[in-house]
Amino acid sequence: MIKTRFAPSPTGYLHIGGARTALFCWAYAKKHGGTFILRIEDTDRERSTRESVMAILESMAWLGLDYEGPHSQMDRLARYRLVAEQLIKKDQAYYCYASREELDALRGQQRARGEKPRYDGRWRPESAKRLGLKPPPGAQPVVRFRNPDHGEVTFRDLVKGPITVANGEMDDLVLLRGDGIPTYNFGVVVDDIDMAITHVIRGDDHVNNTPRQVNIYRALGATLPQFAHVPMILGADGERLSKRHGAVSVLQYRDDGYLPEALVNCLARLGWSHGDEEMFSRGQLVEWFDLEHISQSPARFDPGKAAWLNAQYLKSADDGRLAALAEPFLAKNGCDTKRGPPLARVAGLLKERVNTVEELADAAVYFYRPLEPSDDLKRQHYSPDVKPALVDLKEQLSKAEWTRERISEAIKAVVAAHQLKMPKIAMPLRVMVSGVAQTPSVDAVLELIGRDEVLARMERQLQAFPK
Ligand code: GLU
């Protein structure tokens, strides 16, 4: 059975890159009817925070990525200790008592000789014996892995192809720190073995760690999983994606009024493709997803494309759902949406014209409270020669049956009677009622705002016309 995992370190919000990895792992497991595990790698005690764990869980829920777990590495310390002891028993790991000062000095000497700094294996049992080293009393040793001295490590990466590294390039890495907390390379291997992970899909910033991990698998006599290292994500300018490029946190997209299905679609296209398909559902992603079409070169994240995709998804989103999403934005904007037209109808009218739910909410404000037009708009559209027609229109509207069709007829009748062109009336009318120059069809806007409110706004704005 296929088993994948996403293993974030809870040291900040879940960003676009992490979410893309999670999505690939999730999609691969779903496609094969397998299991997707969420594992929180919280062993960095200084940088891990509870808020960050919550942000990860919230992001996963919002994106709709369901998982088994979450498992937490800090709950598994006894297990890492046990596995480390097994390795010590087999002479594949050993206690190292070297102090920080000692190791710093060693590195200094190596650099001075122009060598690459590396641990010299002095606490390997045979060296310690030869050097006459004795454990200092009370010291908390670390456990180091006895990396093979000779030969090389090879694995076939499903994205990058075969990768070979000489064992001579690697030193004896720390498996357990003095406080019993595992290092990343050890924790990840023990967990991936215990959780029977078949496919390790992760960012290629980890590809250099993999040979070390492969050696640990071998020492433990475990079968290697398949590895797929996914290329990193760059900003539109070709630099590594960072805050400079705008929103990079998943929850920021939610808070800015993106739909999760739009972000999922956008993430899926970061380094993976299915022909020329740009827009596809979560279901199609699961059906199509494979590791063969993960690109070898870095992906570029284009916020403009994310906004475009979001606009497409908004157009077909359910009006009631959009209303529920827009409501908090409107409340923040001083609008009581219970007093005024049903927000779902307003959303239905506006959703064709916006990129985000936030923009939709911004565009909906005048349905719930009058907006004073700018002086510029008044100057442009409030001309004395159209005032009589608007007074007439107000009169007609006070009598018309309040439907979009009848409102439209009343406007047309006034336009004809006063021998004007449609925009000469429609523009000032729009500005008077909505306070802005761009709205959906003015008859639809008037219908939703309601007769009393429309007449009151017209009355007030007619006072602002020059004599
Ligand atoms: N905790 C690691 C990270 O967040 C996980 C890497 C892995 O998937 O092995 O980068």
Short mmCIF file of C-alpha atoms and ligand atoms in Angstrom, two decimals:
data_model
loop_
_atom_site.label_atom_id
_atom_site.label_comp_id
_atom_site.label_asym_id
_atom_site.label_seq_id
_atom_site.Cartn_x
_atom_site.Cartn_y
_atom_site.Cartn_z
CA MET A 1 0.00 0.00 0.00
CA ILE A 2 1.22 3.49 -0.86
CA LYS A 3 2.00 5.63 2.16
CA THR A 4 3.23 9.20 2.00
CA ARG A 5 3.80 11.79 4.65
CA PHE A 6 4.16 15.51 5.05
CA ALA A 7 6.57 16.35 7.84
CA PRO A 8 6.65 20.08 8.52
CA SER A 9 8.71 21.65 11.28
CA PRO A 10 6.37 23.94 13.23
CA THR A 11 8.64 26.97 13.17
CA GLY A 12 6.39 29.41 11.30
CA TYR A 13 3.25 29.58 9.20
CA LEU A 14 2.65 27.03 6.45
CA HIS A 15 3.95 28.66 3.30
CA ILE A 16 3.28 28.07 -0.37
CA GLY A 17 6.25 25.71 -0.74
CA GLY A 18 5.28 23.51 2.21
CA ALA A 19 1.66 23.42 1.08
CA ARG A 20 2.74 22.36 -2.41
CA THR A 21 4.74 19.46 -0.92
CA ALA A 22 1.77 18.49 1.25
CA LEU A 23 -0.53 18.59 -1.77
CA PHE A 24 1.74 16.36 -3.86
CA CYS A 25 2.06 13.82 -1.04
CA TRP A 26 -1.70 13.90 -0.46
CA ALA A 27 -2.57 13.58 -4.16
CA TYR A 28 -0.16 10.70 -4.67
CA ALA A 29 -1.61 8.75 -1.74
CA LYS A 30 -5.20 9.46 -2.80
CA LYS A 31 -4.54 8.45 -6.37
CA HIS A 32 -3.29 5.06 -5.25
CA GLY A 33 -5.87 4.52 -2.52
CA GLY A 34 -3.08 4.84 0.03
CA THR A 35 -2.55 6.73 3.26
CA PHE A 36 -1.27 10.24 3.78
CA ILE A 37 0.29 10.99 7.16
CA LEU A 38 0.90 14.34 8.81
CA ARG A 39 3.92 14.30 11.07
CA ILE A 40 4.94 17.33 13.05
CA GLU A 41 8.72 17.45 13.32
CA ASP A 42 8.86 19.46 16.50
CA THR A 43 12.29 18.48 17.79
CA ASP A 44 13.74 21.96 17.41
CA ARG A 45 12.64 23.05 20.86
CA GLU A 46 13.76 26.62 20.46
CA ARG A 47 12.00 27.34 17.21
CA SER A 48 8.91 25.11 17.43
CA THR A 49 5.75 26.80 18.62
CA ARG A 50 2.23 25.73 19.40
CA GLU A 51 0.83 28.55 17.24
CA SER A 52 2.74 27.26 14.33
CA VAL A 53 1.32 23.74 14.83
CA MET A 54 -2.15 25.28 14.91
CA ALA A 55 -1.42 27.26 11.74
CA ILE A 56 -0.32 24.07 9.98
CA LEU A 57 -3.46 22.18 11.05
CA GLU A 58 -5.67 25.10 10.09
CA SER A 59 -3.99 25.42 6.71
CA MET A 60 -4.35 21.71 5.99
CA ALA A 61 -8.04 21.82 6.95
CA TRP A 62 -8.65 24.89 4.82
CA LEU A 63 -6.93 23.33 1.80
CA GLY A 64 -8.99 20.18 2.35
CA LEU A 65 -5.98 17.90 2.75
CA ASP A 66 -7.13 15.12 5.05
CA TYR A 67 -4.49 13.00 6.77
CA GLU A 68 -3.79 10.34 9.32
CA GLY A 69 -2.36 11.90 12.46
CA PRO A 70 -0.99 14.35 13.31
CA HIS A 71 1.92 12.51 14.87
CA SER A 72 4.40 14.44 16.89
CA GLN A 73 8.08 13.52 17.12
CA MET A 74 8.31 14.74 20.70
CA ASP A 75 5.89 11.93 21.62
CA ARG A 76 8.32 9.36 20.25
CA LEU A 77 11.53 10.12 22.14
CA ALA A 78 11.61 6.70 23.80
CA ARG A 79 11.46 5.07 20.40
CA TYR A 80 14.44 7.02 19.03
CA ARG A 81 16.43 6.17 22.13
CA LEU A 82 15.64 2.49 21.67
CA VAL A 83 16.68 2.47 18.01
CA ALA A 84 19.88 4.36 18.83
CA GLU A 85 20.71 1.75 21.45
CA GLN A 86 20.14 -1.03 18.93
CA LEU A 87 22.63 0.65 16.63
CA ILE A 88 25.13 1.01 19.46
CA LYS A 89 24.78 -2.69 20.23
CA LYS A 90 25.59 -3.52 16.63
CA ASP A 91 28.56 -1.14 16.73
CA GLN A 92 26.92 1.07 14.13
CA ALA A 93 26.63 3.97 16.52
CA TYR A 94 28.54 5.09 19.59
CA TYR A 95 28.55 7.62 22.40
CA CYS A 96 30.60 10.71 21.74
CA TYR A 97 31.70 12.90 24.64
CA ALA A 98 33.48 15.58 22.65
CA SER A 99 32.67 19.01 24.05
CA ARG A 100 31.61 21.96 21.94
CA GLU A 101 34.99 23.66 22.56
CA GLU A 102 36.83 20.56 21.48
CA LEU A 103 34.81 20.31 18.28
CA ASP A 104 35.27 24.02 17.56
CA ALA A 105 39.02 23.61 17.98
CA LEU A 106 39.00 20.60 15.64
CA ARG A 107 37.13 22.56 12.99
CA GLY A 108 39.55 25.46 13.38
CA GLN A 109 42.55 23.21 12.79
CA GLN A 110 40.96 21.59 9.77
CA ARG A 111 40.14 24.95 8.22
CA ALA A 112 43.66 26.15 8.88
CA ARG A 113 44.94 23.15 6.93
CA GLY A 114 42.53 23.97 4.11
CA GLU A 115 40.42 20.89 4.79
CA LYS A 116 36.64 20.58 4.89
CA PRO A 117 35.58 20.57 8.57
CA ARG A 118 34.31 17.17 9.65
CA TYR A 119 34.11 15.13 12.81
CA ASP A 120 37.19 12.92 12.99
CA GLY A 121 35.62 9.86 14.64
CA ARG A 122 37.73 10.22 17.81
CA TRP A 123 35.05 8.60 20.01
CA ARG A 124 34.60 5.58 17.78
CA PRO A 125 35.30 2.86 20.35
CA GLU A 126 38.55 1.71 18.72
CA SER A 127 39.86 5.30 18.39
CA ALA A 128 38.86 6.23 21.91
CA LYS A 129 40.74 3.19 23.13
CA ARG A 130 43.79 4.02 21.06
CA LEU A 131 43.72 7.65 22.20
CA GLY A 132 43.06 6.65 25.80
CA LEU A 133 39.89 8.78 25.97
CA LYS A 134 37.75 8.38 29.08
CA PRO A 135 34.18 9.67 29.43
CA PRO A 136 34.33 12.83 31.55
CA PRO A 137 32.24 12.34 34.69
CA GLY A 138 28.71 13.72 34.47
CA ALA A 139 28.91 14.49 30.74
CA GLN A 140 25.86 13.89 28.57
CA PRO A 141 27.13 12.13 25.48
CA VAL A 142 25.56 12.42 22.07
CA VAL A 143 25.06 9.29 19.98
CA ARG A 144 26.86 9.34 16.66
CA PHE A 145 26.30 7.16 13.64
CA ARG A 146 29.23 5.18 12.33
CA ASN A 147 29.05 6.24 8.72
CA PRO A 148 30.73 3.72 6.40
CA ASP A 149 34.31 4.79 5.63
CA HIS A 150 34.50 3.40 2.14
CA GLY A 151 32.37 2.93 -0.92
CA GLU A 152 29.51 5.11 -1.98
CA VAL A 153 25.79 5.56 -1.52
CA THR A 154 23.50 5.45 -4.52
CA PHE A 155 19.78 5.95 -4.73
CA ARG A 156 17.48 6.63 -7.63
CA ASP A 157 15.48 9.77 -7.15
CA LEU A 158 12.15 9.64 -8.96
CA VAL A 159 12.56 13.25 -10.07
CA LYS A 160 16.30 13.74 -10.33
CA GLY A 161 17.42 10.28 -11.40
CA PRO A 162 20.35 8.37 -9.88
CA ILE A 163 22.35 10.20 -7.21
CA THR A 164 25.68 8.89 -5.91
CA VAL A 165 27.77 10.25 -3.08
CA ALA A 166 31.06 8.84 -1.80
CA ASN A 167 30.99 7.81 1.85
CA GLY A 168 34.26 9.65 2.29
CA GLU A 169 32.27 12.88 1.83
CA MET A 170 30.23 12.24 4.98
CA ASP A 171 31.25 12.19 8.62
CA ASP A 172 29.71 10.49 11.64
CA LEU A 173 26.56 12.46 12.17
CA VAL A 174 24.85 12.94 15.50
CA LEU A 175 21.73 10.78 15.87
CA LEU A 176 20.69 11.72 19.40
CA ARG A 177 21.69 14.88 21.19
CA GLY A 178 22.76 14.88 24.81
CA ASP A 179 19.20 15.67 25.90
CA GLY A 180 17.87 12.60 24.05
CA ILE A 181 16.27 14.56 21.24
CA PRO A 182 16.98 13.12 17.79
CA THR A 183 18.49 15.11 14.97
CA TYR A 184 16.40 15.59 11.86
CA ASN A 185 18.22 12.89 9.88
CA PHE A 186 17.69 10.26 12.55
CA GLY A 187 14.12 11.12 13.54
CA VAL A 188 13.02 11.20 9.93
CA VAL A 189 14.45 7.74 9.16
CA VAL A 190 13.07 6.07 12.29
CA ASP A 191 9.65 7.58 11.63
CA ASP A 192 9.58 6.79 7.93
CA ILE A 193 10.47 3.17 8.72
CA ASP A 194 8.02 2.83 11.64
CA MET A 195 5.23 4.46 9.65
CA ALA A 196 5.97 2.25 6.63
CA ILE A 197 6.32 5.22 4.31
CA THR A 198 6.69 3.99 0.74
CA HIS A 199 7.29 7.34 -0.98
CA VAL A 200 9.22 10.20 0.54
CA ILE A 201 8.18 13.27 -1.45
CA ARG A 202 9.83 16.45 -0.20
CA GLY A 203 11.54 19.66 -1.21
CA ASP A 204 14.91 19.29 -2.90
CA ASP A 205 16.54 21.33 -0.14
CA HIS A 206 16.77 17.90 1.52
CA VAL A 207 18.41 16.01 -1.31
CA ASN A 208 21.84 16.38 0.31
CA ASN A 209 20.55 14.75 3.48
CA THR A 210 19.27 11.68 1.70
CA PRO A 211 22.60 9.80 1.31
CA ARG A 212 23.14 10.06 5.07
CA GLN A 213 19.62 8.79 5.64
CA VAL A 214 20.16 5.93 3.19
CA ASN A 215 23.15 4.80 5.27
CA ILE A 216 20.99 4.77 8.38
CA TYR A 217 18.32 2.69 6.61
CA ARG A 218 21.03 0.23 5.61
CA ALA A 219 22.44 0.03 9.14
CA LEU A 220 18.95 -0.71 10.42
CA GLY A 221 18.42 -3.35 7.75
CA ALA A 222 15.33 -1.51 6.51
CA THR A 223 14.00 -1.33 2.96
CA LEU A 224 14.50 2.05 1.32
CA PRO A 225 11.42 4.03 0.40
CA GLN A 226 11.25 5.70 -3.00
CA PHE A 227 12.50 9.26 -2.91
CA ALA A 228 11.12 12.13 -4.97
CA HIS A 229 12.74 15.51 -4.42
CA VAL A 230 10.57 18.28 -5.75
CA PRO A 231 12.23 21.39 -7.19
CA MET A 232 11.99 24.60 -5.24
CA ILE A 233 9.64 27.46 -5.90
CA LEU A 234 10.87 30.82 -7.13
CA GLY A 235 9.13 34.17 -7.25
CA ALA A 236 8.16 35.64 -10.61
CA ASP A 237 11.55 37.41 -10.66
CA GLY A 238 13.48 34.13 -10.45
CA GLU A 239 14.59 34.65 -6.85
CA ARG A 240 13.77 32.12 -4.14
CA LEU A 241 10.16 32.68 -3.06
CA SER A 242 10.00 34.83 0.05
CA LYS A 243 7.92 37.48 1.78
CA ARG A 244 9.27 40.04 -0.65
CA HIS A 245 7.04 38.46 -3.26
CA GLY A 246 3.84 39.23 -1.37
CA ALA A 247 1.70 36.71 0.47
CA VAL A 248 3.47 33.38 0.94
CA SER A 249 1.48 32.04 3.87
CA VAL A 250 -1.47 29.77 3.10
CA LEU A 251 -3.67 31.39 5.74
CA GLN A 252 -2.87 34.81 4.31
CA TYR A 253 -4.51 33.67 1.07
CA ARG A 254 -7.55 32.58 3.02
CA ASP A 255 -7.65 35.90 4.86
CA ASP A 256 -7.27 37.81 1.58
CA GLY A 257 -10.37 36.12 0.19
CA TYR A 258 -9.03 33.28 -1.90
CA LEU A 259 -11.02 30.10 -2.35
CA PRO A 260 -9.12 27.00 -1.23
CA GLU A 261 -9.87 25.17 -4.49
CA ALA A 262 -8.23 28.02 -6.41
CA LEU A 263 -5.08 27.88 -4.29
CA VAL A 264 -4.97 24.08 -4.54
CA ASN A 265 -5.21 24.36 -8.33
CA CYS A 266 -2.47 26.97 -8.31
CA LEU A 267 -0.18 24.89 -6.05
CA ALA A 268 -0.70 21.80 -8.19
CA ARG A 269 0.78 23.62 -11.17
CA LEU A 270 3.96 24.54 -9.29
CA GLY A 271 6.41 22.04 -10.70
CA TRP A 272 3.87 19.55 -12.00
CA SER A 273 1.76 19.55 -15.12
CA HIS A 274 -0.82 17.54 -16.97
CA GLY A 275 -0.47 18.58 -20.60
CA ASP A 276 -1.63 22.16 -20.99
CA GLU A 277 -4.33 21.95 -18.34
CA GLU A 278 -4.42 25.10 -16.23
CA MET A 279 -7.75 24.71 -14.46
CA PHE A 280 -8.73 21.44 -12.91
CA SER A 281 -10.57 20.21 -9.88
CA ARG A 282 -9.17 18.41 -6.88
CA GLY A 283 -10.74 15.21 -8.26
CA GLN A 284 -8.97 15.60 -11.58
CA LEU A 285 -5.70 16.29 -9.79
CA VAL A 286 -6.04 13.04 -7.87
CA GLU A 287 -6.89 11.19 -11.08
CA TRP A 288 -3.98 12.67 -13.05
CA PHE A 289 -1.25 13.13 -10.46
CA ASP A 290 2.00 11.24 -11.01
CA LEU A 291 5.62 11.69 -10.09
CA GLU A 292 6.81 11.36 -13.70
CA HIS A 293 5.53 14.80 -14.56
CA ILE A 294 7.23 16.62 -11.73
CA SER A 295 9.56 19.03 -13.41
CA GLN A 296 13.29 19.00 -12.79
CA SER A 297 13.63 22.75 -12.91
CA PRO A 298 12.38 25.22 -10.31
CA ALA A 299 8.77 26.36 -10.52
CA ARG A 300 7.75 30.01 -10.59
CA PHE A 301 4.96 31.31 -8.45
CA ASP A 302 3.04 34.08 -10.16
CA PRO A 303 0.60 35.91 -7.85
CA GLY A 304 -1.17 37.32 -10.91
CA LYS A 305 -1.97 33.84 -12.07
CA ALA A 306 -3.20 32.91 -8.60
CA ALA A 307 -5.57 35.89 -8.71
CA TRP A 308 -6.76 34.94 -12.19
CA LEU A 309 -7.48 31.38 -11.09
CA ASN A 310 -9.30 32.63 -8.04
CA ALA A 311 -11.49 34.86 -10.22
CA GLN A 312 -12.41 31.84 -12.36
CA TYR A 313 -13.39 29.80 -9.31
CA LEU A 314 -15.36 32.70 -7.84
CA LYS A 315 -17.52 32.93 -10.97
CA SER A 316 -18.79 29.41 -10.50
CA ALA A 317 -18.93 29.40 -6.69
CA ASP A 318 -22.26 29.07 -4.92
CA ASP A 319 -23.78 32.45 -3.99
CA GLY A 320 -24.68 31.39 -0.46
CA ARG A 321 -21.15 30.20 0.19
CA LEU A 322 -19.71 33.46 -1.10
CA ALA A 323 -22.12 35.39 1.11
CA ALA A 324 -20.90 33.53 4.18
CA LEU A 325 -17.29 34.21 3.20
CA ALA A 326 -17.89 37.90 2.44
CA GLU A 327 -19.89 38.65 5.57
CA PRO A 328 -16.95 39.13 7.98
CA PHE A 329 -15.26 41.50 5.53
CA LEU A 330 -18.45 43.58 5.30
CA ALA A 331 -18.90 43.61 9.06
CA LYS A 332 -15.37 45.00 9.34
CA ASN A 333 -16.43 47.64 6.84
CA GLY A 334 -19.29 48.81 9.02
CA CYS A 335 -22.06 47.00 7.16
CA ASP A 336 -24.91 45.16 8.83
CA THR A 337 -25.83 42.69 6.15
CA LYS A 338 -29.05 41.71 7.88
CA ARG A 339 -30.34 45.15 7.04
CA GLY A 340 -30.38 45.31 3.28
CA PRO A 341 -30.65 42.93 0.36
CA PRO A 342 -29.81 39.25 0.83
CA LEU A 343 -26.01 39.07 0.63
CA ALA A 344 -26.22 35.94 -1.54
CA ARG A 345 -28.01 37.90 -4.26
CA VAL A 346 -25.47 40.70 -4.02
CA ALA A 347 -22.66 38.14 -4.25
CA GLY A 348 -24.32 36.59 -7.30
CA LEU A 349 -24.34 39.97 -8.97
CA LEU A 350 -20.74 40.87 -8.13
CA LYS A 351 -18.89 37.57 -8.39
CA GLU A 352 -18.25 37.90 -12.12
CA ARG A 353 -16.29 41.08 -11.59
CA VAL A 354 -13.81 40.43 -8.78
CA ASN A 355 -10.62 38.50 -8.07
CA THR A 356 -11.16 37.78 -4.38
CA VAL A 357 -13.87 37.54 -1.76
CA GLU A 358 -12.36 40.63 -0.16
CA GLU A 359 -12.82 42.56 -3.40
CA LEU A 360 -16.35 41.23 -3.60
CA ALA A 361 -17.05 42.50 -0.10
CA ASP A 362 -15.51 45.88 -0.92
CA ALA A 363 -17.75 46.12 -3.95
CA ALA A 364 -20.81 45.21 -1.89
CA VAL A 365 -20.58 48.00 0.68
CA TYR A 366 -23.01 50.41 -1.04
CA PHE A 367 -25.76 47.81 -0.87
CA TYR A 368 -25.71 48.20 2.91
CA ARG A 369 -24.80 51.81 3.49
CA PRO A 370 -24.66 54.89 1.26
CA LEU A 371 -21.24 55.93 0.00
CA GLU A 372 -20.65 59.59 -0.63
CA PRO A 373 -19.41 60.05 -4.23
CA SER A 374 -16.07 61.79 -4.65
CA ASP A 375 -16.06 65.45 -5.72
CA ASP A 376 -14.49 64.33 -8.96
CA LEU A 377 -17.38 62.02 -9.78
CA LYS A 378 -19.90 64.69 -8.90
CA ARG A 379 -18.13 67.19 -11.12
CA GLN A 380 -18.08 64.70 -13.96
CA HIS A 381 -21.66 63.46 -13.78
CA TYR A 382 -23.86 65.96 -11.91
CA SER A 383 -24.61 68.46 -14.68
CA PRO A 384 -27.54 70.88 -14.41
CA ASP A 385 -28.97 69.82 -17.80
CA VAL A 386 -29.73 66.26 -16.68
CA LYS A 387 -31.18 67.20 -13.32
CA PRO A 388 -34.79 67.58 -14.60
CA ALA A 389 -34.62 64.10 -16.13
CA LEU A 390 -33.37 62.66 -12.82
CA VAL A 391 -36.13 64.41 -10.90
CA ASP A 392 -38.56 62.89 -13.34
CA LEU A 393 -36.94 59.48 -12.98
CA LYS A 394 -37.22 59.64 -9.24
CA GLU A 395 -40.92 60.30 -9.65
CA GLN A 396 -41.31 57.35 -12.03
CA LEU A 397 -39.38 55.07 -9.71
CA SER A 398 -41.59 55.97 -6.80
CA LYS A 399 -44.51 54.47 -8.72
CA ALA A 400 -42.94 51.63 -10.67
CA GLU A 401 -43.39 48.03 -9.74
CA TRP A 402 -40.03 47.20 -8.07
CA THR A 403 -38.56 44.66 -10.44
CA ARG A 404 -35.45 44.90 -12.54
CA GLU A 405 -37.53 44.94 -15.77
CA ARG A 406 -39.85 47.73 -14.64
CA ILE A 407 -36.93 49.78 -13.32
CA SER A 408 -35.18 49.39 -16.65
CA GLU A 409 -38.34 50.45 -18.49
CA ALA A 410 -38.71 53.53 -16.31
CA ILE A 411 -35.14 54.57 -17.04
CA LYS A 412 -35.66 54.06 -20.80
CA ALA A 413 -38.88 56.02 -20.75
CA VAL A 414 -37.22 58.99 -19.07
CA VAL A 415 -34.27 58.82 -21.47
CA ALA A 416 -36.70 58.95 -24.41
CA ALA A 417 -38.90 61.67 -22.96
CA HIS A 418 -35.90 63.92 -22.32
CA GLN A 419 -34.18 63.01 -25.59
CA LEU A 420 -30.96 62.04 -23.89
CA LYS A 421 -28.46 59.28 -24.47
CA MET A 422 -28.63 56.39 -22.00
CA PRO A 423 -25.27 57.03 -20.27
CA LYS A 424 -26.23 60.66 -19.62
CA ILE A 425 -28.81 59.32 -17.18
CA ALA A 426 -27.37 55.98 -16.18
CA MET A 427 -24.02 57.38 -15.02
CA PRO A 428 -25.30 60.07 -12.64
CA LEU A 429 -27.96 57.66 -11.43
CA ARG A 430 -25.30 55.06 -10.66
CA VAL A 431 -23.10 57.59 -8.87
CA MET A 432 -26.02 58.99 -6.87
CA VAL A 433 -27.16 55.59 -5.67
CA SER A 434 -23.88 53.69 -5.29
CA GLY A 435 -21.32 56.44 -4.77
CA VAL A 436 -19.02 54.86 -7.37
CA ALA A 437 -18.75 54.83 -11.14
CA GLN A 438 -18.43 51.09 -11.70
CA THR A 439 -21.24 48.76 -10.77
CA PRO A 440 -23.10 45.90 -12.37
CA SER A 441 -26.12 46.82 -14.50
CA VAL A 442 -27.76 49.81 -12.80
CA ASP A 443 -31.31 48.39 -12.89
CA ALA A 444 -30.10 45.25 -11.06
CA VAL A 445 -28.30 47.38 -8.48
CA LEU A 446 -31.36 49.54 -7.86
CA GLU A 447 -33.62 46.55 -7.52
CA LEU A 448 -31.42 45.05 -4.82
CA ILE A 449 -30.88 48.25 -2.88
CA GLY A 450 -34.65 48.65 -2.66
CA ARG A 451 -37.05 51.45 -3.49
CA ASP A 452 -37.04 53.49 -0.27
CA GLU A 453 -33.29 53.55 0.00
CA VAL A 454 -32.86 54.39 -3.71
CA LEU A 455 -35.31 57.29 -3.49
CA ALA A 456 -33.69 58.60 -0.31
CA ARG A 457 -30.20 58.50 -1.85
CA MET A 458 -31.43 60.19 -5.04
CA GLU A 459 -33.17 62.90 -3.06
CA ARG A 460 -30.05 63.63 -1.07
CA GLN A 461 -27.73 63.67 -4.09
CA LEU A 462 -30.07 65.87 -6.15
CA GLN A 463 -29.25 68.58 -3.59
CA ALA A 464 -25.62 68.31 -4.64
CA PHE A 465 -26.31 69.26 -8.27
CA PRO A 466 -25.09 72.70 -9.34
CA LYS A 467 -27.90 75.19 -9.90
N1 GLU B 1 10.94 18.64 8.92
C1 GLU B 1 11.53 18.66 7.61
C2 GLU B 1 11.22 19.99 6.96
O1 GLU B 1 10.29 20.65 7.36
C3 GLU B 1 10.97 17.51 6.81
C4 GLU B 1 11.75 17.11 5.64
C5 GLU B 1 11.29 15.76 5.13
O2 GLU B 1 10.19 15.71 4.58
O3 GLU B 1 12.03 14.78 5.30
O4 GLU B 1 11.90 20.43 6.07
#
